[in-house]
Short mmCIF file of C-alpha atoms and ligand atoms in Angstrom, two decimals:
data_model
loop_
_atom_site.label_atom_id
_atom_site.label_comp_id
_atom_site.label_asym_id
_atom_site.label_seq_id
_atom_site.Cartn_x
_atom_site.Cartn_y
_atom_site.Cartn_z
CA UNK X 1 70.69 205.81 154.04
CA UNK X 2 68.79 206.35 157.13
CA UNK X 3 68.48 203.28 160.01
CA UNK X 4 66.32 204.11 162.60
CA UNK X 5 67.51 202.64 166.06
CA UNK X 6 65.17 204.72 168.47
CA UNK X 7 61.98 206.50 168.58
CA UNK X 8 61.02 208.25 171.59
CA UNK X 9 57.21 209.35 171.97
CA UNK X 10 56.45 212.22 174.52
CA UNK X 11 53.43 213.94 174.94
CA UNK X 12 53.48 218.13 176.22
CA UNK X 13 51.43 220.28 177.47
CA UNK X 14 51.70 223.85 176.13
CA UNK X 15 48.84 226.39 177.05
CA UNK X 16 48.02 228.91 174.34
CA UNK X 17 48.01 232.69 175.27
CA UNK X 18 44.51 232.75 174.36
CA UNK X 19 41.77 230.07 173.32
CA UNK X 20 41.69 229.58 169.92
CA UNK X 21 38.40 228.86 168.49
CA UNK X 22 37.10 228.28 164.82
CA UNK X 23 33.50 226.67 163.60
CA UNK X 24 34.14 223.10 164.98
CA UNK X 25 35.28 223.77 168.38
CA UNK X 26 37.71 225.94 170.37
CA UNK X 27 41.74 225.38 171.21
CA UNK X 28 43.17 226.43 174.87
CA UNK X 29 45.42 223.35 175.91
CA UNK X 30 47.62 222.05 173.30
CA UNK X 31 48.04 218.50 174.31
CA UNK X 32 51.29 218.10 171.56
CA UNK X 33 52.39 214.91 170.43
CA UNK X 34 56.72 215.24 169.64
CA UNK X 35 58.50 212.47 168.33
CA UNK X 36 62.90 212.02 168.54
CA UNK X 37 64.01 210.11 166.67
CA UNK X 38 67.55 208.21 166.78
CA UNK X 39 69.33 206.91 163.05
CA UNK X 40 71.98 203.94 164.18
CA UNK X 41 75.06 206.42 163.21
CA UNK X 42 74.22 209.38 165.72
CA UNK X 43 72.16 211.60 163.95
CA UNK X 44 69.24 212.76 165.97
CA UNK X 45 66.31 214.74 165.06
CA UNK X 46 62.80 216.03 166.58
CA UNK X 47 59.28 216.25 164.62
CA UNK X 48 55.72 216.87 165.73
CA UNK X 49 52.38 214.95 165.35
CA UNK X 50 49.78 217.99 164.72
CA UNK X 51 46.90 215.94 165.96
CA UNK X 52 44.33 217.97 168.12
CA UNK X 53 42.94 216.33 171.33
CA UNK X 54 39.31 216.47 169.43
CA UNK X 55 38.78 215.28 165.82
CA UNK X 56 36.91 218.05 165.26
CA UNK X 57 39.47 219.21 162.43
CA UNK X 58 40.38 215.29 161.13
CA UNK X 59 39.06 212.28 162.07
CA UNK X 60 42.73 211.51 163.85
CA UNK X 61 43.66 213.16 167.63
CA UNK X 62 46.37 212.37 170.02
CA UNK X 63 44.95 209.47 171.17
CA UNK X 64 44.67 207.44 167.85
CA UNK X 65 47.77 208.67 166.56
CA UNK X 66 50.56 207.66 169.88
CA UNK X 67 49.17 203.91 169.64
CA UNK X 68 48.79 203.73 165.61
CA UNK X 69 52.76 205.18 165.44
CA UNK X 70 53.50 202.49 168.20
CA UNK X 71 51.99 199.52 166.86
CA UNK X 72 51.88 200.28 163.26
CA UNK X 73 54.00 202.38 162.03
CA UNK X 74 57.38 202.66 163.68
CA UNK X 75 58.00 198.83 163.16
CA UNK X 76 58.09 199.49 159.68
CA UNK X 77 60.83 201.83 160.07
CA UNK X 78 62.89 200.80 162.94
CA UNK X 79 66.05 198.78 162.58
CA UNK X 80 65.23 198.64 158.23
CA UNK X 81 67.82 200.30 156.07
CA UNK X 82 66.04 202.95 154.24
CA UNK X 83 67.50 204.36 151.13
CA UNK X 84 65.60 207.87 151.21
CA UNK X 85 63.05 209.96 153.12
CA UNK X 86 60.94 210.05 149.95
CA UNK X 87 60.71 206.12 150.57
CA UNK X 88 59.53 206.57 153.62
CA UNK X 89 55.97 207.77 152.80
CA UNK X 90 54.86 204.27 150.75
CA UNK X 91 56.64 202.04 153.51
CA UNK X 92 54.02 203.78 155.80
CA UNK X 93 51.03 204.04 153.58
CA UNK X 94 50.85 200.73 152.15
CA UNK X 95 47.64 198.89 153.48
CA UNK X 96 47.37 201.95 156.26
CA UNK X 97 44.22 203.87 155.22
CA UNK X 98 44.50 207.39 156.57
CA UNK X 99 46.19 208.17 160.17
CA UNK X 100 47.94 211.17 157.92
CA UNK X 101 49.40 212.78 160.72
CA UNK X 102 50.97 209.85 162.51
CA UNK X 103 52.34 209.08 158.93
CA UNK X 104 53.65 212.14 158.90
CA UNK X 105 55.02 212.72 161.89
CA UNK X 106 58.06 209.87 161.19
CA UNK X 107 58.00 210.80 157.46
CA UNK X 108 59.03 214.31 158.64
CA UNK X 109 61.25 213.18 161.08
CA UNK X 110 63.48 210.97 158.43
CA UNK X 111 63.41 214.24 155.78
CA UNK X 112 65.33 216.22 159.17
CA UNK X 113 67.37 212.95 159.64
CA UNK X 114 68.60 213.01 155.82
CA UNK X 115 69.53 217.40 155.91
CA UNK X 116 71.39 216.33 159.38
CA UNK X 117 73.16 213.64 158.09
CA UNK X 118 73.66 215.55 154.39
CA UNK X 119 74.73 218.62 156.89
CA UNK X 120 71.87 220.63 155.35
CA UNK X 121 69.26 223.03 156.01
CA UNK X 122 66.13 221.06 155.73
CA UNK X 123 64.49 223.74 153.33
CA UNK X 124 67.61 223.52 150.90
CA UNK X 125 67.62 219.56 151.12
CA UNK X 126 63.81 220.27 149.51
CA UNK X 127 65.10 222.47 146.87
CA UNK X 128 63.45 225.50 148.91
CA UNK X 129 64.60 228.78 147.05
CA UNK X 130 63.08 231.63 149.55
CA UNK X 131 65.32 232.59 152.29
CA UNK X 132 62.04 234.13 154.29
CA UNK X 133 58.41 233.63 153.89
CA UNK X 134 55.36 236.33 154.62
CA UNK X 135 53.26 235.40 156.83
CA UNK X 136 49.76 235.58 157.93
CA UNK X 137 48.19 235.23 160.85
CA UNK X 138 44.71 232.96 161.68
CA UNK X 139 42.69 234.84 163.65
CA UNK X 140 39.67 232.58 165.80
CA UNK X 141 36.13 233.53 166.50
CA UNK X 142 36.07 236.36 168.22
CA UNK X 143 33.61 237.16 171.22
CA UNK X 144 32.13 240.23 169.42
CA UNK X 145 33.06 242.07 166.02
CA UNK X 146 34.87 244.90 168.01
CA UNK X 147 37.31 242.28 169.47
CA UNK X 148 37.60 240.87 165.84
CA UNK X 149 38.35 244.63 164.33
CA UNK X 150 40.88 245.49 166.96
CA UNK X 151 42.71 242.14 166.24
CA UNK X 152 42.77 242.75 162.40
CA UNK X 153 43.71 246.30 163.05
CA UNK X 154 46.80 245.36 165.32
CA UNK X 155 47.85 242.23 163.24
CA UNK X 156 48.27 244.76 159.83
CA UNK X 157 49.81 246.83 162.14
CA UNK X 158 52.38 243.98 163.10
CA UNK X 159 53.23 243.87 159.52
CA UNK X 160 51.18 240.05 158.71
CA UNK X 161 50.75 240.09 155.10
CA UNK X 162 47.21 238.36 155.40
CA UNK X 163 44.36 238.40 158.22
CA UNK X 164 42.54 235.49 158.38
CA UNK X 165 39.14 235.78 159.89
CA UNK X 166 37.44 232.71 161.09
CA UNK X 167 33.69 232.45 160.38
CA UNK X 168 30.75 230.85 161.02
CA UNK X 169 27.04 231.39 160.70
CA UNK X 170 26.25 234.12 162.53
CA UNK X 171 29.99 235.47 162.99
CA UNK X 172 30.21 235.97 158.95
CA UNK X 173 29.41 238.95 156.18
CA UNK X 174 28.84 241.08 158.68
CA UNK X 175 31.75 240.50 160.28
CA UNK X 176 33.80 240.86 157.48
CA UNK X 177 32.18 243.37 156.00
CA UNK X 178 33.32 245.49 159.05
CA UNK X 179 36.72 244.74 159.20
CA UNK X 180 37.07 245.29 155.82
CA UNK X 181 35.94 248.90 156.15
CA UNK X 182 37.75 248.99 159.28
CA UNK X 183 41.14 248.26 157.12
CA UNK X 184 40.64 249.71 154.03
CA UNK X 185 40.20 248.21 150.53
CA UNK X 186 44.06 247.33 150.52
CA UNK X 187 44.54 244.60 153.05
CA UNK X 188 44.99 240.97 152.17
CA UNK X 189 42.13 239.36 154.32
CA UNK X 190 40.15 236.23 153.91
CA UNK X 191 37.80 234.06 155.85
CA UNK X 192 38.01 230.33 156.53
CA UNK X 193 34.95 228.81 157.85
CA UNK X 194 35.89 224.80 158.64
CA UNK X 195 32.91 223.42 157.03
CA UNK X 196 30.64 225.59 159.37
CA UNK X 197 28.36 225.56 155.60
CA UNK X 198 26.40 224.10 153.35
CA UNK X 199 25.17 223.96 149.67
CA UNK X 200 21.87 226.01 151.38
CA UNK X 201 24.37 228.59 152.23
CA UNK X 202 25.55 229.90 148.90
CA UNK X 203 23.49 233.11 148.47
CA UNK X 204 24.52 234.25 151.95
CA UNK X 205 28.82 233.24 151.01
CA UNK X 206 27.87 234.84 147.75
CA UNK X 207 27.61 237.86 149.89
CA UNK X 208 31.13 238.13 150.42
CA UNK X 209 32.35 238.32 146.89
CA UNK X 210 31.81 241.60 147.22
CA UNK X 211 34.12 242.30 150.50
CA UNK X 212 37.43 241.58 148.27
CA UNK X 213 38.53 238.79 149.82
CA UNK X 214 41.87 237.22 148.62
CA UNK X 215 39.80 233.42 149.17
CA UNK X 216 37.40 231.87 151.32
CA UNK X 217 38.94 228.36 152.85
CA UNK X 218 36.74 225.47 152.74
CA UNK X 219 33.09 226.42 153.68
CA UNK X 220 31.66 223.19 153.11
CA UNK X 221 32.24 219.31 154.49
CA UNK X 222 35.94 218.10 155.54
CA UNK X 223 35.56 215.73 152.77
CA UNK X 224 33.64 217.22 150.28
CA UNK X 225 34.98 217.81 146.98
CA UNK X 226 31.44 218.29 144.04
CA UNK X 227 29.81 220.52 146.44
CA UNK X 228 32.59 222.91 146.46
CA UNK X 229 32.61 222.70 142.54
CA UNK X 230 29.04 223.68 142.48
CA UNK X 231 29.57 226.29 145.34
CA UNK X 232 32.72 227.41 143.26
CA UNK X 233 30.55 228.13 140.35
CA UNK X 234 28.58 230.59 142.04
CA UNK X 235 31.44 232.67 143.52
CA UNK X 236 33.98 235.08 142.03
CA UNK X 237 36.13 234.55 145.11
CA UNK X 238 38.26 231.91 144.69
CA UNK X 239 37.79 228.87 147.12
CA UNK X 240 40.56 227.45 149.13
CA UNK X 241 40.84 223.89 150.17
CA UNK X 242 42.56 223.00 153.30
CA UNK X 243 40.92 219.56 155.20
CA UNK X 244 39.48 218.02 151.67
CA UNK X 245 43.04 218.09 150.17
CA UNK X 246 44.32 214.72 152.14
CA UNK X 247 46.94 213.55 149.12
CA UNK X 248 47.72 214.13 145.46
CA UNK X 249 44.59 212.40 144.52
CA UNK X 250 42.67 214.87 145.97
CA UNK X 251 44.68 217.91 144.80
CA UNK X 252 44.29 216.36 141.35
CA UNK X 253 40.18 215.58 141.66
CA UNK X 254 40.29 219.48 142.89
CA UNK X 255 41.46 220.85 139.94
CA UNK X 256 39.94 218.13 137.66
CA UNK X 257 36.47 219.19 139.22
CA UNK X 258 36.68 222.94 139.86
CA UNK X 259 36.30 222.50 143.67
CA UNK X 260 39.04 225.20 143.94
CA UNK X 261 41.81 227.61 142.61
CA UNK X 262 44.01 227.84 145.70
CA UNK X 263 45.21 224.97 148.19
CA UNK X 264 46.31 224.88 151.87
CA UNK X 265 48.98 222.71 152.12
CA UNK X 266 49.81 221.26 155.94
CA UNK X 267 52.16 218.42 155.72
CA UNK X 268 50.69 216.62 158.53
CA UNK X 269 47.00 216.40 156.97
CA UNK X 270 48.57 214.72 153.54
CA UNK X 271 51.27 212.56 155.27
CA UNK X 272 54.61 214.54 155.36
CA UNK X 273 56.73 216.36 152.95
CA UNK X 274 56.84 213.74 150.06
CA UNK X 275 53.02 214.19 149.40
CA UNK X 276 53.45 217.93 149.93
CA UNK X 277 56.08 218.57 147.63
CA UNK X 278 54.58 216.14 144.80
CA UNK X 279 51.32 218.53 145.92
CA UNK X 280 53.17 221.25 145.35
CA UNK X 281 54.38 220.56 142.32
CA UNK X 282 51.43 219.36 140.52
CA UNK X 283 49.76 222.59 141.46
CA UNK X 284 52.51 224.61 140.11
CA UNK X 285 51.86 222.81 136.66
CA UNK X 286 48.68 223.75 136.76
CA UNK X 287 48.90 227.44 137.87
CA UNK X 288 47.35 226.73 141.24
CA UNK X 289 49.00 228.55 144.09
CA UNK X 290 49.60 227.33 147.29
CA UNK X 291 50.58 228.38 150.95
CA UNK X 292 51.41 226.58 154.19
CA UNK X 293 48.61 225.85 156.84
CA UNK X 294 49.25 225.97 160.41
CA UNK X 295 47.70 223.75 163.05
CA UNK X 296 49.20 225.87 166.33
CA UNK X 297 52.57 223.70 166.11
CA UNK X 298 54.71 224.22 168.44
CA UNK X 299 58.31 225.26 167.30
CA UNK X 300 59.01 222.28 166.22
CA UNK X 301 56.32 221.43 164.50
CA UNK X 302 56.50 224.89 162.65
CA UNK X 303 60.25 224.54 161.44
CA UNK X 304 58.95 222.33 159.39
CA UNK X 305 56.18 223.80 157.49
CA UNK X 306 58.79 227.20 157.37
CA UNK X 307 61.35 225.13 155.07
CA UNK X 308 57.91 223.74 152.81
CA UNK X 309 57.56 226.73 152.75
CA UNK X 310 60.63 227.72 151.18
CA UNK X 311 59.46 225.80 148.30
CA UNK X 312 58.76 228.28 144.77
CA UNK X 313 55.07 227.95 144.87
CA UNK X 314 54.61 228.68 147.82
CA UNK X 315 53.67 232.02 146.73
CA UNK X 316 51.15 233.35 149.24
CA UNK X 317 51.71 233.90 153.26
CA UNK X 318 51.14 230.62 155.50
CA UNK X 319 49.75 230.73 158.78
CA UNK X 320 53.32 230.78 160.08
CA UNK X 321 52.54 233.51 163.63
CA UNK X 322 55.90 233.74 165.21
CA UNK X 323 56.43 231.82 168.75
CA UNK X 324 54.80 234.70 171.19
CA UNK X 325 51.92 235.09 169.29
CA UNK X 326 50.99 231.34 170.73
CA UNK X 327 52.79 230.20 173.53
CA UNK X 328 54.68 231.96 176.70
CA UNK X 329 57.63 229.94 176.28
CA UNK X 330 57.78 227.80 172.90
CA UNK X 331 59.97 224.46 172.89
CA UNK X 332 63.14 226.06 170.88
CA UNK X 333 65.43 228.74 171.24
CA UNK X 334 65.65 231.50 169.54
CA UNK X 335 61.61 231.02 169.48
CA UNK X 336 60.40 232.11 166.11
CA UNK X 337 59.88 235.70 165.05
CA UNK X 338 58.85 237.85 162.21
CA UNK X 339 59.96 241.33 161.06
CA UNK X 340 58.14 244.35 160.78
CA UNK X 341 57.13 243.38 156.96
CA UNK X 342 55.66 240.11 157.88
CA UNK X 343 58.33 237.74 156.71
CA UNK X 344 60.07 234.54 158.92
CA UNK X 345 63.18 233.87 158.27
CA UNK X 346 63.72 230.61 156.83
CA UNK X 347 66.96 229.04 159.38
CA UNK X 348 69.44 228.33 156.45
CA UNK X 349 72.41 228.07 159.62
CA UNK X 350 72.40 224.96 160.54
CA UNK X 351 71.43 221.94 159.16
CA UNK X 352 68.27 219.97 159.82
CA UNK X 353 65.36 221.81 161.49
CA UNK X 354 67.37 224.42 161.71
CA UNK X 355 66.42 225.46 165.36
CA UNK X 356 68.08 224.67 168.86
CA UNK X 357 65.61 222.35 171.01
CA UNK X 358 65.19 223.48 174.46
CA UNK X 359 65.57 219.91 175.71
CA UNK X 360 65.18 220.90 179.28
CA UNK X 361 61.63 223.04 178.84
CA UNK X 362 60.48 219.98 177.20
CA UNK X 363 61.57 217.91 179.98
CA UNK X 364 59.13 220.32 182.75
CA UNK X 365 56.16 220.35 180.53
CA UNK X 366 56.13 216.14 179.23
CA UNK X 367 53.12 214.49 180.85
CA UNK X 368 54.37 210.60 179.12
CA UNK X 369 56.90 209.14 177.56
CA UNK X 370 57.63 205.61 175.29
CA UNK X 371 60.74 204.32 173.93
CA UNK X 372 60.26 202.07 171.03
CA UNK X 373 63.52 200.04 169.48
CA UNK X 374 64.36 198.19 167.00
O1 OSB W 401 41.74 225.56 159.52
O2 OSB W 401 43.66 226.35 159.17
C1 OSB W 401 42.85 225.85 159.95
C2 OSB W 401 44.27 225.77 163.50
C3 OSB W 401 43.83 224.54 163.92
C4 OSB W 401 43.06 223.78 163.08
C5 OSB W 401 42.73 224.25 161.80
C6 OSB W 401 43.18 225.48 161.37
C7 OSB W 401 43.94 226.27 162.24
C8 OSB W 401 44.41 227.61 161.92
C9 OSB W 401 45.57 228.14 162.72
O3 OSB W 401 43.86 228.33 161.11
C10 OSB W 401 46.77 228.42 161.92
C11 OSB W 401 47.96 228.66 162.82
O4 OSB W 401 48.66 227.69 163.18
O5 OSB W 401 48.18 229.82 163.16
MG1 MG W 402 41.68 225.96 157.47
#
């Protein structure tokens, strides 16, 4: 039974070690949303809203989802005896069209409340069965293809298990094409282009079927399902979906339409783990694999796609970069690492997030606060 007595809002700033950029716009100050939140018996727990500053990704940023959790969402939770966190999802959703991540955000929060107060790892409270994951890493739009072939080059190097290379028009086949023979025919790469297509683009993404490419992630609208289908149908590669997949709905129309034979699962664009896991295990049913998304978390916001993660489908590297590869000096200690193979390990120590807040870093870098009771 969880009883939520306090929620604390903050917002943080956290500068990334280099600008991030993809098709619809480019990352460089993380303005991060983190939530605490406070059960009436003394557990406490942290979780992250992944909005962006821009809503160039979803239609949701910080700015729509701090007042939407203030005045909409944490009243439904706070001070109301709630049996489980996978109640928590419908008490939010009902008669709240989208605002995903806010929803998430407290739905998370109340899954790390439950593995405190059960004294569990969150990833075993999930039924996660890996005790590390491999990991990929996201690389953004580079300023020329040399800078883009050096990065690949190092990143295999590190040991990531998958290179993903951000396109757009312009900053595509060729591109790829030239990593790939930079690499060799072995490496796990694949492109993700954040709707930077269209329809009128399929002979040119057609061009990459022949670059082995493990998947290209959603080339077409944010939203788009039958496009994809029809663009699906003309590729051997198999598309991934990452912003179109907003719920089990969508996971199901996916499949139901042929829009695509992989999914992206980030908790925060389908509402928290409840929707993730029933996402998850749908897809596993239908011999879809999945792998977790990233959305430059901070290390909180990353402990919790690590124990998804941990889930058995699960079976292809997430965008799960270890702390450095983002940040100077990430929210938690130990910050998050990876080995020399390209696997995190998942933190099956402790119980909740699994990951020691550095309460007092926090503290230097929040720009706003709000306390909201019951
Ligand atoms: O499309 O997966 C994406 C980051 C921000 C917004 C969208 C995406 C991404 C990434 C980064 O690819 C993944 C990471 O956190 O390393
Ligand atoms: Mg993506």
């Amino acid at each position: 039974m969880i009883t939520l007595d306090r929620i604390v809002l903050r917002e943080i700033r956290l500068t990334l070690r280099e600008p991030f950029r993809i098709s619809s716009g480019v990352l460089s100050e993380r303005r991060i949303l983190l939530c605490e939140l406070f059960d009436k018996d003394g557990a406490q727990t942290w979780s992250e809203c992944v909005v962006d500053d821009e809503p160039n990704y979803s239609p949701e940023t910080l700015d729509t989802a701090w007042p939407t959790i203030v005045r909409i969402l944490a009243p439904r939770l706070l001070g109301k005896a709630i049996d489980a966190p996978s109640a928590v999802f419908e008490i939010l959703d009902k008669d709240v069209r989208g605002h995903n991540m806010a929803k998430a955000a407290l739905e998370m929060g109340c899954w790390s409340l439950a593995a405190e107060q059960a004294k569990l790892p969150l990833a075993r409270l999930i039924g996660g069965t890996r005790e590390q994951i491999a990991t990929g890493i996201s690389l953004g739009i580079q300023r020329d293809v040399h800078a883009l072939i050096k990065k690949a080059e190092q990143s295999i190097a590190e040991g990531y298990q998958k290179v993903k290379i951000k396109i757009s028009p312009g900053h595509d086949v060729d591109w790829v094409r030239a990593v790939r023979t930079a690499v060799g025919e072995e490496a796990h790469l694949m492109a993700d282009a954040n709707n930077a297509y269209t329809l009128a683009d399929a002979d040119r993404l057609a061009q990459l079927d022949d670059l082995g490419l493990m998947m290209i992630e959603q080339p077409l609208a944010w939203d788009d399902l039958v496009r994809h289908a029809t663009l699906q149908r003309r590729l051997r590669t198999p598309l991934c979906l990452d912003e179109s997949i907003t719920s089990l709905d969508r996971a199901q129309d996916m499949v139901a339409l042929g829009a695509g034979r992989i999914i992206n699962i980030k908790p925060g664009r389908v509402g928290g783990f409840s929707q993730s896991i029933a996402i998850h295990d749908y897809a596993e049913q239908m011999g879809i694999p999945v792998w977790c998304g990233g959305m430059l978390e901070s290390g909180i916001g990353r402990s919790y796609n690590v124990a998804l993660a941990s889930l058995p489908n699960f079976t292809l590297p997430g965008d799960l970069s270890p702390s450095a590869r983002y940040w100077a000096k990430d929210v938690i200690t130990p910050e998050w690492t990876m080995s020399k193979d390209g696997m995190v390990k998942v933190p099956l120590g402790r119980a909740g997030i699994g990951v020691e807040v550095d309460r007092a870093h926090i503290d230097r870098i929040t720009v706003r606060t709000e306390e909201l009771r019951a």
